[in-house]
Amino acid sequence: MAGLKSLAKDTAIYGLSSIVGRFLNYLLVPLYTLKLPAASGGYGVVTNIYAITALPLVILTYGMETGFFRFVNKTEENAATVYSTTLISVGSTSLLFIVLCLLFLHPISNTLGYGSNPEFIAIMAVVVGLDAFQAIPFAYLRYKKHPIKFAALKLLFIGSNIFLNIFFLILCPLLSTRFPGSVNWFYDPGYKVGYIFISNLICTGMVTFFMIPELTGFPYKLDPALLKRMLKYSFPILILGIAGILNQTVDKMIYPFLLPDEHQARVQLGIYGAASKVALILAIFTQAFRYAYEPFVFGKSNETDNRQTYADAMKYFIIFSLLAFLVVICYLDILRYLISPDYWEGLKVVPIVMGAEIFIGIYFNLSFWYKLIDETKWGAYFSLAGCTIIILLNIIFVPIYGYIASACAGLIGYFIITLLSYVVGQKKYPIRYDFRTIGLYFLLTILLYTAILLVPIQNIGLRLIYRSLILSVYLFYMIWHDFPISRIPYMNRFLKKNKP
């Protein structure tokens, strides 16, 4: 229980940066959808390029983040050597990537469909290289249990990015109209999408600068034998990561190639991408949990009685994930204002995308069995299977059903790899999960969601009241079944003191 309390504390701190950061980042969504109308396809460009850059980011870290945690926690390894070896390896490959992208910029840009704006690709190549390198110092902060600095750097990036986007998309157009001489020497009113990428580059460079303390003060030593062992361990994680990121982004990567009209494809992709942002509240919780859970699991790997802890962590993750699902569904009438009204037609994908996010989180929890027994190849097998299914479903059904097919493909793909991971994991590293409790929560969520769908209420005020009552049913059951008030320390004392 003490371990779970420590996990909860770290999750809360990491979650603060993730939740507050994502919330602040959500402020950019209405800004983008306002300044980039759906019909322009501009937000589709943003969605497509960020999806494309997600793949090289995974390739450039090539599983070394997880490999770092695995080897730095081994008693026979020197922590400083593990860190410096990882930094040198990832830093060298990231620099090589940036150089090659700049050398072959025009062929790459033409292939991706951005021959008229090759600078988009150049900017994001530098961003990806720096992000990949930053992954190791960020992992080091988690290893050293420095969640405050971790959170501060994440929030620094997001806060600066918001400021620069507001500057370029709101302030500069205003100044250009009223005081043209003040900004027209560097500002182009027609270059809206480009300034989004420029803002990202500036903020990424700023975070790298503030990581200097984590990059200095120790001798850089490359241990070839250690690196070979780390690469052997991490390579299957690279394959897993490639397939995993393709599972999440391949629909947005290939979408412009699946419809005959390229502009219309980017319009639809922009609508799908904007609507999906509303569903990513679950991704916030999953990310915060991951940041705390990964070092927690590897730190407990040498203990004998840890499987019950993993089972409990899975149960509570699912409980709160389903709660987040219901919160979004119940208050979608409010959350839809995160995006401009001309994007609202895409909100029908929100429940589907959130369902996929739930299975992403469950799969992440399940995935530790093959990491703990050093059989990461299984993760690669599962992810490749899911990736294949998602790509095939997109290719077959997107030309017919559009982005609804993309959302459903993601849900089906992650459900299948979750099922595969559980079945094989119970043979390799059996854990007794509380399926009775988990099943009851899933059943309750399905019933409450059905109650929302079957009772259409036109008046928005009455609709919100009704859905709040629906949500309170879940909260009441959760408190009664798994979080009774008597377990809260101060309330327990109060109840004992006032007991007749």
Short mmCIF file of C-alpha atoms in Angstrom, two decimals:
data_model
loop_
_atom_site.label_atom_id
_atom_site.label_comp_id
_atom_site.label_asym_id
_atom_site.label_seq_id
_atom_site.Cartn_x
_atom_site.Cartn_y
_atom_site.Cartn_z
CA MET A 1 0.00 0.00 0.00
CA ALA A 2 2.90 2.34 0.71
CA GLY A 3 4.11 1.72 -2.83
CA LEU A 4 0.72 2.66 -4.25
CA LYS A 5 0.70 5.84 -2.15
CA SER A 6 4.08 6.78 -3.59
CA LEU A 7 2.79 6.00 -7.08
CA ALA A 8 -0.30 8.14 -6.46
CA LYS A 9 1.82 11.04 -5.22
CA ASP A 10 4.13 10.98 -8.25
CA THR A 11 1.17 10.53 -10.58
CA ALA A 12 -0.43 13.64 -9.02
CA ILE A 13 2.71 15.72 -9.60
CA TYR A 14 3.32 14.44 -13.11
CA GLY A 15 -0.39 14.75 -13.68
CA LEU A 16 -0.31 18.39 -12.63
CA SER A 17 2.08 19.21 -15.44
CA SER A 18 0.22 16.94 -17.81
CA ILE A 19 -3.31 17.99 -16.89
CA VAL A 20 -2.62 21.70 -16.47
CA GLY A 21 -0.33 21.63 -19.50
CA ARG A 22 -2.83 19.82 -21.71
CA PHE A 23 -5.60 22.10 -20.47
CA LEU A 24 -3.53 25.15 -21.38
CA ASN A 25 -2.62 23.51 -24.66
CA TYR A 26 -6.33 23.04 -25.32
CA LEU A 27 -6.51 26.82 -25.45
CA LEU A 28 -4.66 26.54 -28.74
CA VAL A 29 -7.36 24.32 -30.24
CA PRO A 30 -10.05 27.03 -30.33
CA LEU A 31 -7.36 29.44 -31.52
CA TYR A 32 -6.30 27.17 -34.37
CA THR A 33 -9.86 26.29 -35.38
CA LEU A 34 -10.82 29.98 -35.27
CA LYS A 35 -7.84 31.23 -37.28
CA LEU A 36 -7.76 28.18 -39.57
CA PRO A 37 -11.36 27.59 -40.73
CA ALA A 38 -12.28 23.99 -41.52
CA ALA A 39 -12.76 24.77 -45.23
CA SER A 40 -9.18 26.06 -45.52
CA GLY A 41 -7.65 22.70 -44.62
CA GLY A 42 -5.03 24.51 -42.53
CA TYR A 43 -5.69 22.52 -39.39
CA GLY A 44 -5.52 19.39 -41.50
CA VAL A 45 -1.95 20.36 -42.43
CA VAL A 46 -1.09 20.81 -38.75
CA THR A 47 -2.68 17.46 -37.86
CA ASN A 48 -0.93 15.66 -40.72
CA ILE A 49 2.57 17.04 -40.08
CA TYR A 50 2.44 16.39 -36.34
CA ALA A 51 1.28 12.84 -37.06
CA ILE A 52 4.16 12.35 -39.51
CA THR A 53 6.78 13.68 -37.07
CA ALA A 54 5.60 11.31 -34.33
CA LEU A 55 7.13 8.37 -36.21
CA PRO A 56 10.76 9.63 -36.49
CA LEU A 57 10.57 10.73 -32.85
CA VAL A 58 9.99 7.12 -31.81
CA ILE A 59 12.68 5.88 -34.18
CA LEU A 60 15.23 8.36 -32.83
CA THR A 61 14.70 7.31 -29.22
CA TYR A 62 14.75 3.61 -30.32
CA GLY A 63 13.55 2.31 -26.96
CA MET A 64 16.50 3.79 -25.07
CA GLU A 65 14.24 5.63 -22.64
CA THR A 66 12.87 2.33 -21.33
CA GLY A 67 16.31 0.76 -21.72
CA PHE A 68 17.75 3.49 -19.51
CA PHE A 69 15.26 2.67 -16.74
CA ARG A 70 15.97 -1.04 -17.04
CA PHE A 71 19.77 -0.76 -16.83
CA VAL A 72 20.08 2.14 -14.41
CA ASN A 73 18.11 0.10 -11.85
CA LYS A 74 20.42 -2.91 -12.14
CA THR A 75 22.69 -3.11 -9.12
CA GLU A 76 25.66 -4.28 -11.19
CA GLU A 77 25.58 -1.24 -13.49
CA ASN A 78 27.06 2.20 -12.84
CA ALA A 79 24.21 4.73 -13.05
CA ALA A 80 26.41 7.57 -14.36
CA THR A 81 27.83 5.36 -17.12
CA VAL A 82 24.37 4.19 -18.14
CA TYR A 83 23.17 7.81 -18.36
CA SER A 84 26.16 9.14 -20.30
CA THR A 85 26.16 6.19 -22.70
CA THR A 86 22.46 6.71 -23.40
CA LEU A 87 22.93 10.46 -23.92
CA ILE A 88 25.81 10.02 -26.35
CA SER A 89 23.99 7.36 -28.35
CA VAL A 90 20.66 9.20 -28.69
CA GLY A 91 22.35 12.58 -29.16
CA SER A 92 24.52 11.32 -32.02
CA THR A 93 21.67 9.72 -33.93
CA SER A 94 19.44 12.78 -33.42
CA LEU A 95 22.13 15.07 -34.85
CA LEU A 96 22.62 12.74 -37.82
CA PHE A 97 18.87 12.78 -38.48
CA ILE A 98 18.73 16.59 -38.56
CA VAL A 99 21.70 16.79 -40.95
CA LEU A 100 20.26 14.19 -43.36
CA CYS A 101 16.82 15.86 -43.38
CA LEU A 102 18.35 19.22 -44.26
CA LEU A 103 20.54 17.70 -46.96
CA PHE A 104 17.61 15.94 -48.63
CA LEU A 105 14.96 18.48 -47.71
CA HIS A 106 13.33 18.95 -51.13
CA PRO A 107 12.90 15.25 -52.04
CA ILE A 108 11.43 14.58 -48.57
CA SER A 109 9.08 17.58 -48.78
CA ASN A 110 7.86 16.62 -52.25
CA THR A 111 7.19 13.04 -51.16
CA LEU A 112 5.14 14.18 -48.17
CA GLY A 113 3.14 16.63 -50.25
CA TYR A 114 4.71 19.84 -48.94
CA GLY A 115 6.95 20.77 -51.84
CA SER A 116 5.61 24.33 -51.78
CA ASN A 117 6.55 24.68 -48.08
CA PRO A 118 9.75 22.66 -47.51
CA GLU A 119 10.56 24.84 -44.49
CA PHE A 120 7.71 23.14 -42.61
CA ILE A 121 9.63 19.87 -42.85
CA ALA A 122 12.99 21.52 -42.03
CA ILE A 123 11.62 23.16 -38.87
CA MET A 124 9.96 20.00 -37.64
CA ALA A 125 13.06 17.91 -38.39
CA VAL A 126 15.05 20.06 -35.96
CA VAL A 127 12.21 19.90 -33.42
CA VAL A 128 12.05 16.10 -33.64
CA GLY A 129 15.82 15.76 -33.24
CA LEU A 130 15.82 17.95 -30.13
CA ASP A 131 12.76 16.22 -28.68
CA ALA A 132 14.37 12.81 -29.09
CA PHE A 133 17.50 14.00 -27.31
CA GLN A 134 15.44 15.61 -24.52
CA ALA A 135 13.72 12.29 -23.81
CA ILE A 136 16.83 11.04 -21.99
CA PRO A 137 17.30 14.00 -19.58
CA PHE A 138 13.56 13.86 -18.91
CA ALA A 139 13.93 10.14 -18.10
CA TYR A 140 16.84 11.00 -15.82
CA LEU A 141 14.65 13.47 -13.91
CA ARG A 142 12.06 10.74 -13.41
CA TYR A 143 14.75 8.28 -12.28
CA LYS A 144 16.10 10.78 -9.75
CA LYS A 145 12.52 11.43 -8.50
CA HIS A 146 12.56 15.11 -9.51
CA PRO A 147 8.94 15.46 -10.66
CA ILE A 148 8.86 19.19 -9.82
CA LYS A 149 11.54 20.13 -12.36
CA PHE A 150 10.07 17.67 -14.85
CA ALA A 151 6.70 19.36 -14.51
CA ALA A 152 8.22 22.85 -14.60
CA LEU A 153 10.02 22.19 -17.90
CA LYS A 154 6.92 20.68 -19.47
CA LEU A 155 4.85 23.68 -18.39
CA LEU A 156 7.56 26.07 -19.58
CA PHE A 157 7.31 24.60 -23.06
CA ILE A 158 3.53 24.72 -23.13
CA GLY A 159 3.26 28.21 -21.65
CA SER A 160 5.83 29.62 -24.07
CA ASN A 161 4.19 27.84 -26.99
CA ILE A 162 0.81 29.34 -26.12
CA PHE A 163 2.32 32.81 -25.79
CA LEU A 164 4.08 32.60 -29.16
CA ASN A 165 1.00 31.23 -30.93
CA ILE A 166 -1.10 34.06 -29.54
CA PHE A 167 1.63 36.50 -30.57
CA PHE A 168 1.84 35.24 -34.16
CA LEU A 169 -1.84 34.45 -34.78
CA ILE A 170 -3.59 37.25 -32.87
CA LEU A 171 -1.24 40.07 -31.88
CA CYS A 172 0.82 40.27 -35.07
CA PRO A 173 -2.23 40.46 -37.39
CA LEU A 174 -3.62 43.23 -35.19
CA LEU A 175 -0.35 45.17 -35.22
CA SER A 176 0.06 44.56 -38.94
CA THR A 177 -3.29 46.26 -39.56
CA ARG A 178 -2.88 49.19 -37.17
CA PHE A 179 0.89 49.66 -36.96
CA PRO A 180 2.32 47.84 -39.99
CA GLY A 181 5.84 49.12 -39.52
CA SER A 182 6.16 47.40 -36.14
CA VAL A 183 5.85 43.81 -37.40
CA ASN A 184 5.81 43.74 -41.20
CA TRP A 185 9.60 43.48 -41.33
CA PHE A 186 9.34 39.86 -40.11
CA TYR A 187 5.62 38.97 -40.22
CA ASP A 188 3.69 37.59 -43.23
CA PRO A 189 -0.13 37.58 -42.68
CA GLY A 190 -0.56 34.65 -45.09
CA TYR A 191 1.92 32.37 -43.32
CA LYS A 192 -0.42 31.27 -40.51
CA VAL A 193 0.34 27.54 -40.36
CA GLY A 194 4.09 28.15 -40.57
CA TYR A 195 4.08 30.21 -37.39
CA ILE A 196 2.67 27.25 -35.47
CA PHE A 197 5.78 25.25 -36.36
CA ILE A 198 8.13 28.18 -35.72
CA SER A 199 6.64 28.58 -32.22
CA ASN A 200 7.30 24.90 -31.54
CA LEU A 201 10.94 25.24 -32.63
CA ILE A 202 11.60 28.23 -30.37
CA CYS A 203 10.05 26.54 -27.32
CA THR A 204 11.88 23.26 -27.89
CA GLY A 205 15.19 25.12 -28.04
CA MET A 206 14.31 26.94 -24.82
CA VAL A 207 13.65 23.70 -22.92
CA THR A 208 16.94 22.26 -24.19
CA PHE A 209 18.74 25.31 -22.78
CA PHE A 210 17.20 24.82 -19.33
CA MET A 211 18.31 21.19 -19.34
CA ILE A 212 21.99 22.20 -19.21
CA PRO A 213 22.28 21.15 -15.51
CA GLU A 214 21.22 17.61 -16.49
CA LEU A 215 23.71 17.60 -19.37
CA THR A 216 26.80 18.84 -17.51
CA GLY A 217 28.75 18.15 -14.33
CA PHE A 218 29.75 14.57 -15.12
CA PRO A 219 32.24 12.88 -17.46
CA TYR A 220 30.78 11.71 -20.76
CA LYS A 221 31.75 8.08 -21.16
CA LEU A 222 30.56 5.72 -23.86
CA ASP A 223 30.66 2.10 -22.77
CA PRO A 224 30.47 0.03 -26.01
CA ALA A 225 29.68 -3.23 -24.20
CA LEU A 226 26.91 -1.58 -22.17
CA LEU A 227 25.53 0.12 -25.28
CA LYS A 228 25.41 -3.21 -27.09
CA ARG A 229 23.41 -4.76 -24.23
CA MET A 230 21.09 -1.76 -24.09
CA LEU A 231 20.48 -1.84 -27.84
CA LYS A 232 19.76 -5.55 -27.70
CA TYR A 233 17.20 -4.94 -24.97
CA SER A 234 15.74 -1.81 -26.57
CA PHE A 235 15.52 -2.91 -30.21
CA PRO A 236 12.26 -4.85 -29.75
CA ILE A 237 10.92 -1.79 -27.91
CA LEU A 238 11.81 0.26 -31.00
CA ILE A 239 9.74 -2.08 -33.16
CA LEU A 240 7.01 -1.92 -30.52
CA GLY A 241 7.23 1.87 -30.47
CA ILE A 242 7.07 2.19 -34.25
CA ALA A 243 4.03 -0.03 -34.42
CA GLY A 244 2.54 1.68 -31.37
CA ILE A 245 2.88 5.20 -32.74
CA LEU A 246 1.58 4.03 -36.11
CA ASN A 247 -1.44 2.63 -34.26
CA GLN A 248 -2.10 6.12 -32.88
CA THR A 249 -1.18 8.29 -35.86
CA VAL A 250 -1.17 6.23 -39.07
CA ASP A 251 -4.75 7.21 -39.87
CA LYS A 252 -3.76 10.89 -39.80
CA MET A 253 -0.57 10.16 -41.74
CA ILE A 254 -2.19 8.34 -44.65
CA TYR A 255 -5.57 10.09 -44.68
CA PRO A 256 -4.60 12.62 -47.42
CA PHE A 257 -3.62 9.69 -49.66
CA LEU A 258 -6.88 7.75 -49.20
CA LEU A 259 -9.25 10.27 -50.78
CA PRO A 260 -9.08 11.47 -54.41
CA ASP A 261 -9.41 15.17 -53.51
CA GLU A 262 -6.29 16.17 -51.52
CA HIS A 263 -7.76 19.46 -50.29
CA GLN A 264 -11.01 17.83 -49.16
CA ALA A 265 -8.99 15.13 -47.42
CA ARG A 266 -7.15 17.80 -45.40
CA VAL A 267 -10.45 19.49 -44.58
CA GLN A 268 -11.86 16.22 -43.19
CA LEU A 269 -8.59 15.44 -41.43
CA GLY A 270 -8.71 18.85 -39.74
CA ILE A 271 -12.25 18.17 -38.51
CA TYR A 272 -11.27 14.71 -37.26
CA GLY A 273 -8.10 16.01 -35.59
CA ALA A 274 -9.92 18.88 -33.86
CA ALA A 275 -12.75 16.65 -32.61
CA SER A 276 -10.24 14.08 -31.34
CA LYS A 277 -8.65 16.78 -29.16
CA VAL A 278 -11.84 16.88 -27.11
CA ALA A 279 -11.45 13.16 -26.42
CA LEU A 280 -7.84 13.41 -25.23
CA ILE A 281 -8.68 14.10 -21.59
CA LEU A 282 -8.17 10.36 -21.14
CA ALA A 283 -4.76 10.63 -22.79
CA ILE A 284 -3.79 13.20 -20.16
CA PHE A 285 -4.50 10.76 -17.35
CA THR A 286 -2.81 7.88 -19.18
CA GLN A 287 0.32 9.95 -19.80
CA ALA A 288 0.54 11.11 -16.19
CA PHE A 289 0.10 7.53 -14.99
CA ARG A 290 2.79 6.31 -17.41
CA TYR A 291 5.38 8.86 -16.24
CA ALA A 292 5.02 7.68 -12.66
CA TYR A 293 4.34 3.98 -13.32
CA GLU A 294 7.37 3.11 -15.46
CA PRO A 295 10.09 3.93 -12.88
CA PHE A 296 7.77 2.60 -10.15
CA VAL A 297 7.48 -0.83 -11.79
CA PHE A 298 11.18 -1.20 -12.53
CA GLY A 299 12.03 0.04 -9.04
CA LYS A 300 9.87 -2.71 -7.52
CA SER A 301 11.08 -5.42 -9.90
CA ASN A 302 13.51 -6.77 -7.30
CA GLU A 303 10.81 -7.14 -4.65
CA THR A 304 9.10 -10.47 -4.14
CA ASP A 305 5.49 -9.40 -3.52
CA ASN A 306 4.72 -7.02 -6.35
CA ARG A 307 2.11 -8.67 -8.56
CA GLN A 308 -0.77 -7.69 -6.30
CA THR A 309 0.42 -4.10 -6.52
CA TYR A 310 0.36 -4.28 -10.33
CA ALA A 311 -3.16 -5.76 -10.22
CA ASP A 312 -4.38 -3.00 -7.89
CA ALA A 313 -2.82 -0.33 -10.10
CA MET A 314 -4.67 -1.75 -13.12
CA LYS A 315 -7.99 -1.74 -11.26
CA TYR A 316 -7.70 1.87 -10.11
CA PHE A 317 -6.49 2.99 -13.53
CA ILE A 318 -9.60 1.53 -15.15
CA ILE A 319 -11.90 3.02 -12.49
CA PHE A 320 -10.62 6.54 -13.09
CA SER A 321 -10.40 6.09 -16.88
CA LEU A 322 -14.08 5.16 -17.04
CA LEU A 323 -14.88 8.13 -14.80
CA ALA A 324 -13.03 10.42 -17.23
CA PHE A 325 -14.99 8.86 -20.11
CA LEU A 326 -18.31 9.64 -18.46
CA VAL A 327 -17.25 13.17 -17.51
CA VAL A 328 -16.46 13.99 -21.14
CA ILE A 329 -19.65 12.41 -22.45
CA CYS A 330 -21.85 14.10 -19.83
CA TYR A 331 -20.39 17.56 -20.45
CA LEU A 332 -19.70 17.35 -24.18
CA ASP A 333 -22.14 20.24 -24.67
CA ILE A 334 -19.63 22.42 -22.82
CA LEU A 335 -16.41 20.83 -24.02
CA ARG A 336 -17.40 21.25 -27.67
CA TYR A 337 -16.62 24.95 -27.33
CA LEU A 338 -12.95 23.97 -27.28
CA ILE A 339 -13.25 23.94 -31.06
CA SER A 340 -14.90 26.27 -33.55
CA PRO A 341 -18.53 25.41 -34.52
CA ASP A 342 -17.55 24.54 -38.09
CA TYR A 343 -15.65 21.57 -36.64
CA TRP A 344 -18.54 20.26 -34.48
CA GLU A 345 -19.67 17.71 -37.05
CA GLY A 346 -16.66 15.63 -36.02
CA LEU A 347 -17.74 15.29 -32.36
CA LYS A 348 -19.42 11.98 -33.13
CA VAL A 349 -15.99 10.36 -32.98
CA VAL A 350 -15.36 11.43 -29.37
CA PRO A 351 -16.80 8.29 -27.62
CA ILE A 352 -14.98 6.05 -30.09
CA VAL A 353 -11.62 7.79 -29.64
CA MET A 354 -12.03 7.73 -25.86
CA GLY A 355 -12.77 4.01 -25.98
CA ALA A 356 -9.53 3.51 -27.87
CA GLU A 357 -7.69 5.59 -25.26
CA ILE A 358 -9.02 3.35 -22.48
CA PHE A 359 -7.60 0.28 -24.20
CA ILE A 360 -4.32 2.10 -24.85
CA GLY A 361 -4.03 2.63 -21.09
CA ILE A 362 -4.96 -0.96 -20.26
CA TYR A 363 -2.48 -2.24 -22.82
CA PHE A 364 0.21 -0.03 -21.31
CA ASN A 365 -0.49 -1.54 -17.87
CA LEU A 366 -0.37 -5.05 -19.30
CA SER A 367 2.81 -4.39 -21.26
CA PHE A 368 5.11 -4.50 -18.25
CA TRP A 369 5.13 -8.28 -18.02
CA TYR A 370 7.36 -8.63 -21.11
CA LYS A 371 9.56 -5.72 -20.04
CA LEU A 372 10.14 -7.24 -16.59
CA ILE A 373 11.11 -10.66 -17.96
CA ASP A 374 13.19 -9.10 -20.78
CA GLU A 375 11.01 -10.52 -23.57
CA THR A 376 10.17 -7.22 -25.23
CA LYS A 377 9.81 -8.99 -28.57
CA TRP A 378 6.23 -9.79 -27.55
CA GLY A 379 5.37 -6.12 -27.44
CA ALA A 380 6.63 -5.80 -30.99
CA TYR A 381 4.49 -8.75 -32.12
CA PHE A 382 1.35 -7.33 -30.53
CA SER A 383 1.86 -3.81 -31.83
CA LEU A 384 2.65 -5.00 -35.35
CA ALA A 385 -0.55 -7.05 -35.33
CA GLY A 386 -2.57 -4.04 -34.18
CA CYS A 387 -0.85 -1.75 -36.66
CA THR A 388 -1.61 -4.10 -39.55
CA ILE A 389 -5.28 -4.25 -38.57
CA ILE A 390 -5.56 -0.46 -38.23
CA ILE A 391 -3.86 0.22 -41.58
CA LEU A 392 -6.00 -2.33 -43.43
CA LEU A 393 -9.23 -1.03 -41.89
CA ASN A 394 -8.30 2.53 -42.83
CA ILE A 395 -7.41 1.62 -46.41
CA ILE A 396 -10.62 -0.37 -46.89
CA PHE A 397 -13.18 1.79 -45.10
CA VAL A 398 -11.94 5.41 -45.05
CA PRO A 399 -12.77 5.97 -48.75
CA ILE A 400 -16.34 4.85 -47.90
CA TYR A 401 -17.02 6.16 -44.39
CA GLY A 402 -14.38 8.85 -43.88
CA TYR A 403 -12.89 9.63 -40.49
CA ILE A 404 -15.49 7.56 -38.59
CA ALA A 405 -13.72 4.52 -40.05
CA SER A 406 -10.38 5.85 -38.78
CA ALA A 407 -11.73 6.20 -35.24
CA CYS A 408 -13.30 2.72 -35.27
CA ALA A 409 -10.11 1.19 -36.68
CA GLY A 410 -8.13 2.55 -33.73
CA LEU A 411 -10.63 1.16 -31.21
CA ILE A 412 -10.64 -2.30 -32.82
CA GLY A 413 -6.86 -2.40 -33.17
CA TYR A 414 -6.16 -1.54 -29.54
CA PHE A 415 -8.82 -3.92 -28.26
CA ILE A 416 -7.17 -6.78 -30.14
CA ILE A 417 -3.62 -6.06 -28.94
CA THR A 418 -4.89 -5.64 -25.38
CA LEU A 419 -6.52 -9.06 -25.60
CA LEU A 420 -3.37 -10.63 -27.09
CA SER A 421 -1.14 -9.10 -24.41
CA TYR A 422 -3.36 -10.42 -21.63
CA VAL A 423 -3.63 -13.96 -23.01
CA VAL A 424 0.12 -14.37 -23.56
CA GLY A 425 1.02 -12.47 -20.39
CA GLN A 426 -1.00 -14.82 -18.20
CA LYS A 427 1.17 -17.67 -19.47
CA LYS A 428 4.50 -15.86 -19.15
CA TYR A 429 3.95 -13.67 -16.06
CA PRO A 430 0.55 -14.44 -14.52
CA ILE A 431 -1.15 -11.71 -12.49
CA ARG A 432 -4.53 -12.16 -10.82
CA TYR A 433 -6.52 -9.10 -11.82
CA ASP A 434 -9.77 -8.24 -10.03
CA PHE A 435 -11.99 -8.96 -13.02
CA ARG A 436 -15.15 -8.98 -10.94
CA THR A 437 -14.68 -5.35 -9.87
CA ILE A 438 -13.34 -4.28 -13.27
CA GLY A 439 -16.25 -5.98 -15.04
CA LEU A 440 -18.81 -4.31 -12.78
CA TYR A 441 -17.34 -0.87 -13.54
CA PHE A 442 -17.41 -1.55 -17.28
CA LEU A 443 -21.01 -2.78 -17.05
CA LEU A 444 -22.06 0.25 -15.02
CA THR A 445 -20.38 2.60 -17.52
CA ILE A 446 -22.12 0.92 -20.47
CA LEU A 447 -25.51 1.16 -18.72
CA LEU A 448 -25.02 4.83 -17.84
CA TYR A 449 -23.80 5.66 -21.36
CA THR A 450 -26.87 3.90 -22.77
CA ALA A 451 -29.09 5.92 -20.42
CA ILE A 452 -27.53 9.09 -21.85
CA LEU A 453 -28.16 8.01 -25.45
CA LEU A 454 -31.73 6.78 -24.90
CA VAL A 455 -32.97 9.97 -23.22
CA PRO A 456 -32.62 12.87 -25.66
CA ILE A 457 -33.33 16.21 -23.98
CA GLN A 458 -33.54 19.31 -26.15
CA ASN A 459 -33.10 21.90 -23.40
CA ILE A 460 -29.37 22.14 -22.72
CA GLY A 461 -29.84 23.11 -19.06
CA LEU A 462 -32.08 20.14 -18.31
CA ARG A 463 -29.78 17.90 -20.36
CA LEU A 464 -26.77 18.89 -18.24
CA ILE A 465 -28.72 18.34 -15.01
CA TYR A 466 -29.81 14.89 -16.17
CA ARG A 467 -26.32 13.92 -17.20
CA SER A 468 -24.89 15.22 -13.92
CA LEU A 469 -27.28 12.87 -12.12
CA ILE A 470 -26.08 10.04 -14.36
CA LEU A 471 -22.47 10.86 -13.47
CA SER A 472 -23.31 11.01 -9.76
CA VAL A 473 -24.49 7.38 -9.93
CA TYR A 474 -21.00 6.31 -11.00
CA LEU A 475 -19.37 8.51 -8.35
CA PHE A 476 -21.64 7.15 -5.63
CA TYR A 477 -20.86 3.55 -6.61
CA MET A 478 -17.13 4.28 -6.79
CA ILE A 479 -17.07 5.88 -3.33
CA TRP A 480 -19.28 3.21 -1.82
CA HIS A 481 -17.44 0.24 -3.32
CA ASP A 482 -13.76 1.24 -3.51
CA PHE A 483 -13.25 4.57 -1.77
CA PRO A 484 -15.40 4.54 1.38
CA ILE A 485 -15.22 7.74 3.42
CA SER A 486 -14.05 5.79 6.47
CA ARG A 487 -10.75 5.05 4.69
CA ILE A 488 -9.87 8.73 4.47
CA PRO A 489 -7.55 9.35 7.48
CA TYR A 490 -9.07 12.59 8.75
CA MET A 491 -12.64 11.46 8.12
CA ASN A 492 -11.88 8.19 9.90
CA ARG A 493 -10.72 10.06 12.99
CA PHE A 494 -13.73 12.34 12.81
CA LEU A 495 -16.14 9.43 12.55
CA LYS A 496 -14.52 7.60 15.48
CA LYS A 497 -14.52 10.75 17.59
CA ASN A 498 -18.20 11.41 16.96
CA LYS A 499 -19.33 7.81 17.15
CA PRO A 500 -22.21 7.50 19.65
#
